[in-house]
PDB file of C-alpha atoms in Angstrom:
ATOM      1  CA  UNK A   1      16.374   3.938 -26.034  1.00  0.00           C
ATOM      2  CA  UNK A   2      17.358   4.903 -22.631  1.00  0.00           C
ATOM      3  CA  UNK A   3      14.188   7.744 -22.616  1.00  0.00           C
ATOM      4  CA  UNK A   4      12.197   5.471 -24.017  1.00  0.00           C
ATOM      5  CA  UNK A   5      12.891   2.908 -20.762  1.00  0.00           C
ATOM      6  CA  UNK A   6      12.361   5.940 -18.633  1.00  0.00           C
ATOM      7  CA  UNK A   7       8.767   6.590 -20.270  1.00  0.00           C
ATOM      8  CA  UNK A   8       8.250   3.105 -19.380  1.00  0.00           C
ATOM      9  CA  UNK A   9       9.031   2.997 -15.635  1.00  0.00           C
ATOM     10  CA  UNK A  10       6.943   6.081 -15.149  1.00  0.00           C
ATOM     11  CA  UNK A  11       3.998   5.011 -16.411  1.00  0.00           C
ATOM     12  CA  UNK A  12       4.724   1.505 -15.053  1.00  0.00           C
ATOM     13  CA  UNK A  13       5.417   3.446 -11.779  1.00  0.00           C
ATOM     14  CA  UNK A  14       2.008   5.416 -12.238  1.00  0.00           C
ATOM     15  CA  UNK A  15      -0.284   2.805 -13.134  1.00  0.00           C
ATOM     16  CA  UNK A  16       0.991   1.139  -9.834  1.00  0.00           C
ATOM     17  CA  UNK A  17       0.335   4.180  -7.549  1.00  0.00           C
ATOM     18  CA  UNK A  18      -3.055   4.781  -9.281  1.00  0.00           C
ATOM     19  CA  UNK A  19      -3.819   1.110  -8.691  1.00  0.00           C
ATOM     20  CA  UNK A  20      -2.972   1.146  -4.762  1.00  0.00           C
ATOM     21  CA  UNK A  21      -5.105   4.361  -4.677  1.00  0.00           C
ATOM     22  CA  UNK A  22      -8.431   2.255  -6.314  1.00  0.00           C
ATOM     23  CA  UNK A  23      -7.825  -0.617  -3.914  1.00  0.00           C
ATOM     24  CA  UNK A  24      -7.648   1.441  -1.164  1.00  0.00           C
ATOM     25  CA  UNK A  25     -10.273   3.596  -2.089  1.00  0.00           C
ATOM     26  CA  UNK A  26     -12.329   0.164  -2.617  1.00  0.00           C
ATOM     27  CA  UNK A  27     -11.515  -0.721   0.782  1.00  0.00           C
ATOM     28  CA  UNK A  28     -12.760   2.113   2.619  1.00  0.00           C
ATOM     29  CA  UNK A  29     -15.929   1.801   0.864  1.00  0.00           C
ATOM     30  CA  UNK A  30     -15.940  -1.448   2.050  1.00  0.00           C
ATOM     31  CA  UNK A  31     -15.603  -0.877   5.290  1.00  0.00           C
ATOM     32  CA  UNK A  32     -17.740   2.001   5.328  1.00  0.00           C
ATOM     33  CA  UNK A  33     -20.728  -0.486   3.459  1.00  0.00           C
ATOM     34  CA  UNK A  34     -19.948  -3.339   6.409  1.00  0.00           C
ATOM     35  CA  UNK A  35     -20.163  -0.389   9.508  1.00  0.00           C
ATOM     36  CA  UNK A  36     -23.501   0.880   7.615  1.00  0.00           C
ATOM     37  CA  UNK A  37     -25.080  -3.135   7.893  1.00  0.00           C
ATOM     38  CA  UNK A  38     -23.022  -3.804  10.916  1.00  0.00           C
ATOM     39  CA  UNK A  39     -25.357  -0.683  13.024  1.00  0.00           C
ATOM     40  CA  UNK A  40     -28.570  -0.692  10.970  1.00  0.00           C
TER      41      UNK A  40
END
């Protein structure tokens, strides 16, 4: 039981990391897309 807990935080921990790394990723694209309109 405990290892199975364990499993759980990690991949609770993971799919938190990997979903800070998308939104961040979406905001650079973001405000890559608004500089591109923003000087065209």
């Amino acid at each position: 039981m405990y290892n199975l807990n364990l499993v759980k935080i990690f991949y609770f921990r993971t799919d938190f990391i990997l979903l800070v790394l998308a939104s961040e990723q979406y905001d650079s694209q973001e405000y890559t897309r608004n500089y591109e309109e923003y000087y065209d």
